[in-house]
Amino acid sequence: MSATAENAAAAGAGQNQAFLSCRDMHAYYGESYIVQGMSFDVPEGGIMALLGRNGAGKTTTLRTIARAHEPTLKQGEIWLAGQPLHKMNANKAARAGVQLVPEDRRIIPGITVEENLIVAQVAPGTGWSIEEVYEHFPRLAERRRQDAVTLSGGEQQMLAVARAMAREVKLLLLDEPYEGLAPQIVQEIERIVEHVKSLGITTVMVEQNAIAALRLADTAVIVDMGEVAYQGDAQEVLDNKELREEYLAV
Amino acid sequence: MSVNDVFLQLVTGLQLGAIYALIALGLTLIFGTLGVVNFAHGALYVIAIYAAVVIGGQIGFWAAVILVPLLLFVVGILMERGIIQYFYDRPHTDQILVTFGLALVIEEGAKAIFGANNIPYPIPDWGTGQMLFYGTGATIPGVPRFEEMPQVWMPFIEGMLFYPSWRIILIAVSFLAIGGLFALLQFTRFGLVVRAGMRDSEMLRFLGINITARFAIVFGLGALIAGIAGVFGGPITQVTPDVGMHLLVPSFLVVVIGGMGSLPGALLSAMLLGMALSFSAEYSAVQQIVIYLVAVVVLLVRPRGLMGKKGVLE
Ligand SMILES: Nc1ncnc2c1ncn2[C@@H]1O[C@H](COP(=O)(O)OP(=O)(O)OP(=O)(O)O)[C@@H](O)[C@H]1O
Ligand SMILES: [Mg+2]
């Protein structure tokens, strides 16, 4: 209760009690000013689509929330369920429940599929057991002893999501999970994202395929040149042709 | 060259390679995890040999065997936490300057305390003699001096030959230490995390792992291995303040030839260099440059070194 109160207080009077609340984030890669004062909220258990053109700053936004060493957050606050993520580094944020599934998947090479999962369970705060992961991803079970780099693109994406689910996740950040995957695999990942939602986990999803992302999402944020250009219902973006043409080119 | 000559030079190659391997494995481990070329690594060896002389002389050799590596582990962690960690975000040139500076401080410190000349290393009695290798048909003279020596039968040896026991001990200890290091990295959870961290440390942070703390331990382990090298290598390399620098250059070449950050590569290339030095010993003009020749040839054929991975230091 006090955590929620703290969150609300930090977010300012009159704000809704968002699960993830980003307040006036300014983030830099060295001298390059990339995230230029973004604020948005994500309600608990929802899926938010984070959309925008190439280079708009979507990946940078996710990395800022996950508290990567770079970009540096020079100003602003990020609250997750009452916890001040802006005061944490990446490993603390991960223990607070943030899981980033990066755009290039970042499967660790040179170790097996199973070892990639084991590594996810070293730090305190674990989620699905390895056996549970295999129940959800039978294909990974078949390949558990293989070097993880021998997996196909789709399998690597599944492993990346599975690795996140092997931790206790409160906020799942998906960066272009469909990129380069065949439609069949995309459907499989979509089902997983829906399942994650049914578990009550909050998701922020960046996707080039805006239509696909919006179909799944409850809310949407459109980023343009490091600023929030739109924030609202996902359905509204689907219905608003002008908005889509201006910022998403679809 | 007779079979006996080849055998002796192989053993000498192993012994030279063993010291380089111990230093180079620490260097490459630190480089592969923290991305820092630790020019103070030779200086850690200097600390180890003097600590071994002092502890060995005051308390005894076995105390040195236990305490020196532990001391070096602590020194390594203090060095990393106290100084080197502040240079991770700085250019490589700054890292080289600070570690090189540290090496000079340690070398000069040793010179101030112990002087610039070689000081005697108290080898325990059982390590001072020779080992006897003999083959078929060899008759060991019935003289006590021979009969009391440790003896190894090797069928291919013609007659018999001798080799200093201490060097054999050094080879054995080095391979034990190297085996232990590989086992730690290959078969433990700590090792798994470190190996994964060598490939993608940021991803491990995203998975909640405080990889910085583990890498500090790795730095300590690299120093610990230099400690083992110092305890057993001191009598062979001499006990002087500048021996660290003399070891550092070839060890760094070993790392480059093996492939930056590759442990098996460092081991392989250390042995390669040891053998090259040993088998060129008759031609001193060649021996002076043989390690550079090997480096040039290997790097021409394989620019990333024997087992270097794509993307490291590129
Ligand atoms: N490591 C970096 N250093 C400096 N600038 C960077 C870095 N990474 C990204 N940028 C810059 O930041 C801006 C935003 O990049 P970002 O990757 O966040 O965009 P994005 O919306 O994810 O684009 P994409 O759709 O191409 O993935 C771009 O102008 C990019 O060039
Ligand atoms: Mg991106």
XYZ file of C-alpha atoms and ligand atoms in Angstrom:
596
model
C 0.000 0.000 0.000
C 2.703 2.454 1.008
C 4.589 1.559 -2.154
C 1.627 2.523 -4.276
C 1.215 5.709 -2.323
C 4.866 6.532 -2.886
C 4.416 5.864 -6.563
C 1.425 8.122 -6.792
C 3.223 10.818 -4.852
C 6.231 10.589 -7.127
C 4.094 10.642 -10.219
C 2.517 13.860 -9.003
C -0.926 14.628 -7.715
C -3.784 13.609 -9.949
C -1.808 10.965 -11.853
C -3.296 7.539 -12.225
C -1.609 4.795 -10.296
C 0.231 3.355 -13.255
C 2.217 0.162 -12.877
C 5.051 1.533 -14.961
C 5.361 5.260 -14.868
C 8.011 7.077 -16.892
C 8.281 10.743 -15.926
C 10.148 13.215 -18.131
C 12.969 10.871 -19.159
C 16.033 12.435 -20.805
C 18.624 9.926 -21.977
C 21.932 10.336 -23.797
C 24.380 8.171 -25.708
C 27.504 10.083 -24.782
C 26.784 13.568 -26.065
C 23.903 12.479 -28.309
C 20.602 13.516 -26.823
C 18.209 10.733 -27.796
C 15.264 10.434 -25.390
C 14.101 14.018 -25.044
C 11.700 14.263 -22.154
C 9.391 11.291 -22.585
C 6.565 10.572 -20.152
C 4.093 7.722 -20.365
C 2.255 5.260 -18.163
C 1.495 1.600 -18.561
C -1.350 0.057 -16.565
C -0.770 -3.184 -14.713
C -1.187 -6.348 -16.733
C -1.573 -4.526 -20.028
C 0.311 -4.667 -23.279
C 1.624 -1.375 -24.565
C 2.851 -1.013 -28.129
C 5.789 1.395 -28.399
C 5.885 2.487 -32.016
C 7.758 4.895 -34.234
C 9.946 5.191 -37.291
C 13.459 3.819 -37.649
C 15.750 5.701 -35.315
C 12.886 7.324 -33.418
C 14.341 6.159 -30.118
C 12.317 3.032 -29.276
C 15.247 0.793 -28.448
C 16.864 3.611 -26.500
C 13.671 4.002 -24.469
C 13.580 0.306 -23.588
C 17.259 0.311 -22.675
C 16.695 3.345 -20.478
C 13.902 1.571 -18.613
C 16.038 -1.569 -18.253
C 18.742 0.712 -16.798
C 21.460 -0.197 -19.267
C 24.821 1.446 -18.623
C 24.239 3.275 -21.905
C 22.203 5.368 -22.593
C 22.589 7.412 -19.426
C 19.436 8.773 -17.874
C 20.359 12.333 -17.004
C 16.972 13.477 -15.851
C 13.586 11.979 -15.045
C 12.083 9.188 -13.016
C 10.972 5.656 -13.785
C 8.712 3.915 -11.309
C 7.742 0.260 -11.432
C 5.169 -0.814 -8.863
C 6.466 1.807 -6.457
C 10.115 0.974 -7.009
C 12.408 3.744 -8.297
C 14.062 2.138 -11.310
C 15.841 5.411 -12.081
C 17.990 4.864 -8.999
C 19.004 1.354 -10.032
C 21.542 -0.172 -12.381
C 20.700 -2.947 -14.836
C 21.147 -5.885 -12.488
C 19.131 -4.223 -9.719
C 16.363 -3.350 -12.159
C 16.319 -6.958 -13.327
C 15.947 -8.128 -9.738
C 13.122 -5.606 -9.348
C 11.280 -7.445 -12.128
C 12.324 -5.790 -15.398
C 13.183 -8.171 -18.217
C 14.444 -6.863 -21.540
C 14.312 -9.149 -24.566
C 16.729 -7.189 -26.767
C 16.236 -6.634 -30.468
C 19.129 -8.848 -31.532
C 18.051 -11.478 -28.954
C 21.487 -11.623 -27.385
C 21.540 -15.374 -26.931
C 24.870 -16.182 -25.287
C 27.039 -18.069 -27.761
C 29.410 -20.834 -26.751
C 27.076 -22.277 -24.130
C 24.078 -24.564 -24.543
C 20.401 -23.672 -24.717
C 19.928 -24.989 -21.202
C 22.928 -23.081 -19.885
C 21.383 -19.893 -21.281
C 18.385 -20.644 -19.073
C 20.500 -21.582 -16.070
C 22.339 -18.265 -16.318
C 18.975 -16.501 -16.090
C 18.329 -18.198 -12.752
C 21.594 -17.358 -11.025
C 20.406 -14.059 -9.563
C 17.671 -14.087 -6.908
C 14.109 -13.715 -8.202
C 13.394 -16.622 -10.502
C 10.213 -17.369 -12.431
C 9.481 -20.424 -14.512
C 11.628 -23.410 -13.666
C 13.637 -24.905 -16.516
C 11.062 -27.714 -16.727
C 8.223 -25.197 -16.974
C 10.112 -23.376 -19.699
C 10.347 -26.644 -21.629
C 6.621 -27.268 -21.197
C 5.933 -23.931 -22.829
C 8.667 -24.298 -25.435
C 8.966 -27.987 -26.361
C 11.295 -27.095 -29.218
C 13.846 -25.761 -26.735
C 13.651 -29.002 -24.770
C 14.656 -30.932 -27.867
C 17.635 -28.681 -28.351
C 18.634 -28.237 -24.712
C 22.146 -29.655 -25.146
C 22.910 -27.747 -28.343
C 25.127 -24.676 -28.525
C 22.569 -21.884 -28.462
C 23.952 -20.221 -31.590
C 22.951 -23.257 -33.650
C 19.282 -22.394 -33.108
C 17.221 -20.912 -35.931
C 16.122 -17.291 -35.675
C 12.685 -18.284 -34.413
C 14.096 -20.651 -31.835
C 16.518 -17.997 -30.661
C 13.630 -15.590 -30.195
C 11.777 -18.229 -28.181
C 14.861 -18.802 -26.073
C 15.191 -15.062 -25.503
C 11.594 -14.872 -24.272
C 11.983 -18.095 -22.302
C 15.089 -16.764 -20.643
C 13.147 -13.691 -19.511
C 10.324 -15.885 -18.197
C 12.843 -17.940 -16.241
C 13.081 -14.839 -14.082
C 10.418 -13.346 -11.888
C 9.032 -10.842 -14.385
C 6.877 -7.871 -13.570
C 7.623 -5.877 -16.693
C 8.538 -7.550 -19.972
C 10.207 -5.326 -22.563
C 10.122 -6.866 -26.042
C 12.219 -5.194 -28.725
C 11.046 -6.240 -32.201
C 10.209 -9.826 -31.307
C 8.895 -10.604 -34.808
C 11.862 -9.256 -36.720
C 13.001 -11.585 -39.474
C 10.664 -14.399 -38.496
C 8.321 -16.444 -40.700
C 4.569 -15.762 -40.228
C 4.081 -19.116 -38.535
C 6.713 -18.331 -35.910
C 5.274 -14.839 -35.470
C 1.953 -16.455 -34.582
C 3.674 -18.666 -32.064
C 5.326 -15.678 -30.404
C 1.978 -13.831 -30.427
C 0.415 -16.722 -28.524
C 3.220 -16.556 -25.987
C 2.751 -12.815 -25.513
C -0.968 -13.404 -24.935
C -0.168 -16.137 -22.449
C 2.227 -13.793 -20.640
C -0.599 -11.273 -20.434
C -2.934 -13.899 -18.977
C -0.369 -14.318 -16.193
C -0.854 -10.660 -15.292
C 2.571 -9.565 -16.505
C 2.855 -6.072 -17.977
C 4.442 -5.873 -21.414
C 5.918 -3.092 -23.505
C 6.399 -4.175 -27.088
C 8.394 -2.381 -29.763
C 7.580 -3.617 -33.238
C 8.191 -2.533 -36.825
C 5.083 -4.425 -37.767
C 2.833 -1.838 -36.139
C -0.438 -3.459 -37.171
C 0.553 -6.780 -35.628
C 1.637 -5.071 -32.424
C -1.514 -2.945 -32.208
C -3.755 -5.992 -32.618
C -2.300 -7.430 -29.421
C -1.845 -4.206 -27.484
C -4.228 -2.396 -25.148
C -2.467 0.939 -25.269
C 0.045 2.568 -27.573
C 2.746 5.195 -27.432
C 4.200 6.649 -30.598
C 7.723 8.043 -30.340
C 9.034 10.606 -32.749
C 12.513 12.125 -32.517
C 12.783 11.086 -28.891
C 9.479 12.574 -27.826
C 6.040 11.129 -27.215
C 3.941 12.050 -30.246
C 0.868 10.078 -29.244
C -0.330 8.231 -26.178
C -3.641 6.440 -25.973
C -5.646 3.386 -26.969
C -4.144 0.905 -29.384
C -7.485 0.624 -31.168
C -7.519 4.353 -31.765
C -4.220 4.165 -33.648
C -5.560 1.297 -35.740
C -8.600 3.435 -36.598
C -6.682 6.671 -37.203
C -5.240 6.506 -40.703
C -3.599 9.953 -40.512
C -1.720 9.114 -37.346
C -0.490 5.868 -38.839
C 0.613 7.529 -42.042
C 2.396 10.360 -40.308
C 4.389 8.371 -37.765
C 4.289 4.735 -38.765
C 4.154 4.793 -42.554
C 1.438 2.121 -42.575
C 69.575 -34.931 -32.535
C 69.300 -38.071 -30.434
C 66.114 -39.286 -28.804
C 67.499 -38.164 -25.468
C 68.137 -34.652 -26.749
C 64.626 -34.414 -28.123
C 63.211 -35.614 -24.820
C 65.225 -33.107 -22.803
C 64.236 -30.261 -25.061
C 60.587 -31.267 -24.931
C 60.699 -31.189 -21.144
C 62.477 -27.831 -21.194
C 59.879 -26.536 -23.655
C 57.115 -27.669 -21.307
C 58.797 -25.982 -18.382
C 59.281 -22.670 -20.195
C 55.770 -22.900 -21.590
C 54.349 -23.641 -18.137
C 55.509 -20.324 -16.665
C 54.337 -18.374 -19.693
C 51.025 -20.219 -19.545
C 50.449 -19.315 -15.896
C 51.114 -15.630 -16.533
C 49.341 -15.532 -19.893
C 46.222 -17.318 -18.619
C 45.793 -14.649 -15.963
C 46.340 -11.916 -18.536
C 43.905 -13.347 -21.053
C 41.308 -14.112 -18.393
C 41.410 -10.518 -17.184
C 41.354 -9.214 -20.721
C 38.502 -11.500 -21.758
C 36.321 -10.508 -18.812
C 37.188 -6.915 -18.045
C 38.585 -5.819 -21.397
C 41.718 -4.501 -19.712
C 45.244 -5.404 -20.735
C 46.868 -5.659 -17.329
C 50.452 -4.529 -17.734
C 50.813 -4.918 -13.973
C 50.429 -8.670 -14.270
C 54.170 -9.266 -14.320
C 54.412 -7.122 -11.192
C 52.004 -9.500 -9.460
C 54.544 -12.221 -10.174
C 57.213 -10.000 -8.575
C 55.090 -9.626 -5.434
C 54.632 -13.392 -5.411
C 58.310 -14.323 -5.614
C 59.337 -11.910 -2.873
C 56.432 -12.999 -0.705
C 57.488 -16.600 -1.293
C 61.068 -15.812 -0.281
C 59.960 -14.006 2.878
C 57.220 -16.415 3.946
C 59.257 -19.436 2.848
C 62.233 -18.194 4.840
C 60.315 -17.160 7.955
C 57.635 -19.836 8.255
C 58.446 -22.506 5.743
C 57.907 -23.529 2.175
C 54.452 -25.096 2.606
C 53.226 -21.937 4.286
C 54.352 -20.047 1.191
C 52.541 -22.526 -1.074
C 49.279 -21.803 0.732
C 49.660 -18.158 1.734
C 51.247 -16.581 -1.336
C 48.439 -17.440 -3.777
C 45.870 -16.307 -1.193
C 47.796 -13.084 -0.642
C 47.916 -12.490 -4.392
C 44.184 -13.143 -4.674
C 43.604 -10.369 -2.152
C 46.148 -8.079 -3.831
C 44.427 -8.692 -7.169
C 41.009 -7.800 -5.823
C 42.366 -4.701 -4.097
C 44.109 -3.653 -7.297
C 40.928 -4.094 -9.337
C 38.557 -2.475 -6.823
C 40.994 0.208 -5.748
C 42.320 1.404 -9.087
C 41.542 -0.483 -12.254
C 37.742 -0.398 -11.995
C 37.847 3.360 -12.517
C 39.377 2.882 -15.944
C 36.822 0.597 -17.616
C 35.102 3.489 -19.354
C 38.373 5.146 -20.296
C 40.349 4.592 -23.515
C 42.689 1.599 -23.761
C 45.663 3.953 -23.675
C 44.664 5.167 -20.193
C 44.318 1.575 -19.029
C 47.763 0.755 -20.337
C 49.249 3.820 -18.660
C 47.712 3.103 -15.271
C 48.598 -0.604 -15.218
C 52.087 0.107 -16.526
C 52.492 2.782 -13.855
C 51.402 0.306 -11.213
C 53.966 -2.169 -12.486
C 56.728 0.436 -12.159
C 55.627 1.353 -8.629
C 55.699 -2.296 -7.567
C 59.028 -2.939 -9.272
C 60.650 0.104 -7.673
C 59.096 -0.771 -4.321
C 60.651 -4.249 -4.494
C 63.975 -2.684 -5.459
C 63.827 -0.312 -2.488
C 63.128 -3.127 -0.031
C 65.129 -6.041 -1.443
C 67.687 -4.409 -3.745
C 68.100 -4.885 -7.470
C 70.100 -8.115 -7.322
C 68.968 -11.704 -7.274
C 68.357 -12.950 -3.758
C 68.483 -16.649 -2.886
C 65.235 -18.577 -2.946
C 64.952 -21.158 -0.125
C 64.082 -24.292 -2.097
C 63.117 -27.149 0.249
C 65.649 -30.005 0.336
C 63.444 -32.464 -1.505
C 63.306 -30.107 -4.463
C 67.010 -29.464 -4.912
C 68.260 -32.649 -6.595
C 67.986 -34.227 -9.992
C 65.504 -36.666 -11.380
C 66.778 -39.694 -13.216
C 65.146 -40.938 -16.407
C 66.307 -44.282 -17.755
C 65.429 -46.561 -20.612
C 65.706 -50.219 -21.511
C 69.123 -51.680 -21.013
C 70.224 -48.963 -18.646
C 71.974 -50.192 -15.551
C 71.823 -47.800 -12.686
C 75.202 -47.805 -10.984
C 74.987 -49.150 -7.475
C 75.991 -45.817 -6.025
C 73.693 -44.363 -3.311
C 73.800 -40.971 -5.052
C 71.943 -42.464 -7.984
C 69.759 -44.908 -6.139
C 68.235 -42.240 -3.927
C 67.153 -40.072 -6.846
C 63.549 -40.137 -7.969
C 63.546 -42.441 -10.992
C 61.308 -42.666 -13.998
C 61.491 -45.439 -16.552
C 60.860 -44.389 -20.137
C 61.273 -47.113 -22.736
C 62.529 -44.839 -25.531
C 65.386 -43.324 -23.559
C 68.840 -44.556 -24.449
C 70.770 -45.196 -21.261
C 69.875 -42.588 -18.674
C 69.658 -38.853 -18.257
C 69.064 -36.321 -15.519
C 66.829 -33.330 -15.147
C 66.502 -30.895 -12.223
C 63.650 -32.064 -9.980
C 62.425 -28.568 -9.313
C 61.688 -27.998 -12.983
C 59.673 -31.187 -13.138
C 57.761 -30.065 -10.044
C 57.106 -26.713 -11.706
C 55.671 -28.461 -14.765
C 53.454 -30.693 -12.630
C 52.180 -27.848 -10.450
C 51.528 -25.649 -13.478
C 49.427 -28.291 -15.155
C 47.541 -28.916 -11.924
C 46.823 -25.200 -11.605
C 45.828 -24.894 -15.248
C 43.625 -27.984 -14.948
C 42.038 -26.536 -11.835
C 41.345 -23.244 -13.584
C 39.780 -24.951 -16.587
C 37.688 -27.175 -14.324
C 36.497 -24.173 -12.342
C 35.454 -22.397 -15.516
C 33.998 -25.444 -17.235
C 32.227 -27.333 -14.485
C 30.981 -24.821 -11.926
C 28.120 -22.357 -11.980
C 30.574 -19.567 -11.241
C 32.535 -20.654 -14.304
C 29.419 -20.736 -16.445
C 28.539 -17.195 -15.441
C 32.074 -15.997 -16.114
C 32.200 -17.678 -19.530
C 28.813 -16.233 -20.397
C 29.961 -12.851 -19.124
C 33.009 -12.992 -21.370
C 30.668 -13.239 -24.329
C 28.021 -10.685 -23.323
C 28.397 -9.040 -19.936
C 25.546 -6.584 -20.507
C 23.051 -9.381 -21.147
C 24.045 -10.946 -17.839
C 23.304 -7.670 -16.095
C 19.889 -7.663 -17.751
C 19.429 -11.093 -16.160
C 20.088 -9.653 -12.712
C 23.683 -10.795 -12.296
C 26.166 -8.458 -10.671
C 28.805 -9.400 -13.221
C 31.177 -6.674 -12.037
C 31.593 -8.429 -8.692
C 32.336 -11.750 -10.388
C 34.833 -10.138 -12.704
C 36.630 -8.674 -9.690
C 36.933 -12.240 -8.395
C 38.271 -13.268 -11.794
C 40.918 -10.576 -11.484
C 41.795 -12.031 -8.104
C 42.012 -15.501 -9.663
C 44.371 -14.228 -12.351
C 46.548 -12.791 -9.587
C 46.284 -16.042 -7.613
C 47.653 -17.979 -10.578
C 50.516 -15.482 -10.834
C 51.050 -16.264 -7.139
C 51.353 -19.991 -7.850
C 53.728 -19.164 -10.703
C 55.829 -17.060 -8.323
C 56.108 -19.702 -5.591
C 57.262 -22.396 -7.992
C 58.844 -20.268 -10.716
C 60.951 -18.029 -8.454
C 63.937 -20.372 -8.256
C 63.994 -20.689 -12.037
C 63.321 -17.133 -13.189
C 65.448 -15.616 -10.417
C 64.223 -13.295 -7.696
C 64.779 -9.772 -9.017
C 62.463 -6.753 -9.253
C 62.629 -6.637 -13.046
C 61.733 -10.280 -13.652
C 58.076 -9.248 -13.963
C 58.762 -7.086 -16.989
C 60.909 -9.808 -18.529
C 58.010 -12.227 -18.221
C 55.326 -9.778 -19.261
C 56.462 -9.207 -22.838
C 56.574 -12.868 -23.915
C 53.413 -13.587 -21.919
C 51.614 -10.790 -23.696
C 52.793 -12.216 -27.011
C 51.457 -15.588 -25.869
C 48.067 -13.982 -25.331
C 48.106 -12.318 -28.749
C 49.281 -15.473 -30.531
C 46.677 -17.554 -28.716
C 43.926 -15.079 -29.516
C 42.967 -12.293 -27.097
C 40.655 -13.631 -24.410
C 41.009 -17.301 -25.359
C 42.190 -19.563 -22.539
C 42.850 -22.702 -24.620
C 44.574 -20.448 -27.138
C 46.860 -19.032 -24.453
C 47.745 -22.513 -23.228
C 48.475 -23.752 -26.732
C 50.553 -20.744 -27.668
C 52.492 -20.806 -24.391
C 53.518 -24.378 -25.162
C 54.317 -23.436 -28.741
C 56.592 -20.625 -27.572
C 58.165 -22.798 -24.888
C 59.025 -25.411 -27.505
C 60.280 -22.804 -29.976
C 62.589 -21.371 -27.319
C 63.768 -24.772 -26.196
C 64.479 -26.199 -29.632
C 66.260 -23.054 -30.797
C 68.467 -22.923 -27.702
C 71.506 -24.197 -29.647
C 71.306 -21.238 -31.999
C 71.333 -18.274 -29.659
C 70.959 -15.759 -32.480
C 67.691 -17.413 -33.471
C 66.504 -17.877 -29.913
C 66.593 -14.129 -29.294
C 63.983 -13.531 -31.943
C 62.179 -16.850 -32.176
C 59.107 -15.761 -30.200
C 58.682 -12.766 -32.469
C 59.097 -14.992 -35.508
C 56.377 -17.290 -34.210
C 54.174 -14.279 -33.520
C 54.657 -12.893 -37.026
C 53.977 -16.213 -38.727
C 50.892 -17.020 -36.645
C 49.408 -13.556 -37.006
C 50.013 -13.503 -40.752
C 48.129 -16.764 -41.154
C 45.545 -16.128 -38.446
C 45.193 -12.418 -37.679
C 43.000 -13.132 -34.631
C 45.529 -15.553 -33.195
C 45.286 -19.324 -32.932
C 41.901 -19.419 -31.222
C 40.823 -15.775 -31.197
C 37.154 -14.995 -31.555
C 35.607 -12.520 -33.904
C 34.887 -9.126 -32.402
C 37.392 -9.212 -29.563
C 39.420 -5.997 -29.488
C 38.130 -5.019 -32.931
N 25.041 3.291 -29.077
C 24.624 4.439 -29.640
N 25.416 5.521 -29.639
C 25.021 6.676 -30.213
N 23.839 6.847 -30.801
C 22.995 5.810 -30.841
C 23.346 4.545 -30.259
N 22.314 3.692 -30.458
C 21.380 4.380 -31.109
N 21.774 5.650 -31.337
C 21.008 6.694 -32.010
O 19.863 6.933 -31.260
C 18.753 7.183 -32.098
C 17.623 6.265 -31.701
O 18.029 4.930 -31.936
P 17.149 3.702 -31.495
O 17.955 2.496 -31.739
O 16.628 3.952 -30.152
O 15.975 3.783 -32.534
P 14.813 2.771 -32.801
O 13.550 3.565 -32.711
O 14.926 1.586 -31.958
O 15.062 2.408 -34.324
P 14.968 1.011 -35.110
O 13.580 0.932 -35.597
O 15.935 1.219 -36.231
O 15.351 -0.072 -34.195
C 19.236 6.974 -33.514
O 19.471 8.226 -34.085
C 20.517 6.225 -33.358
O 21.421 6.564 -34.371
Mg 15.414 -0.393 -32.295
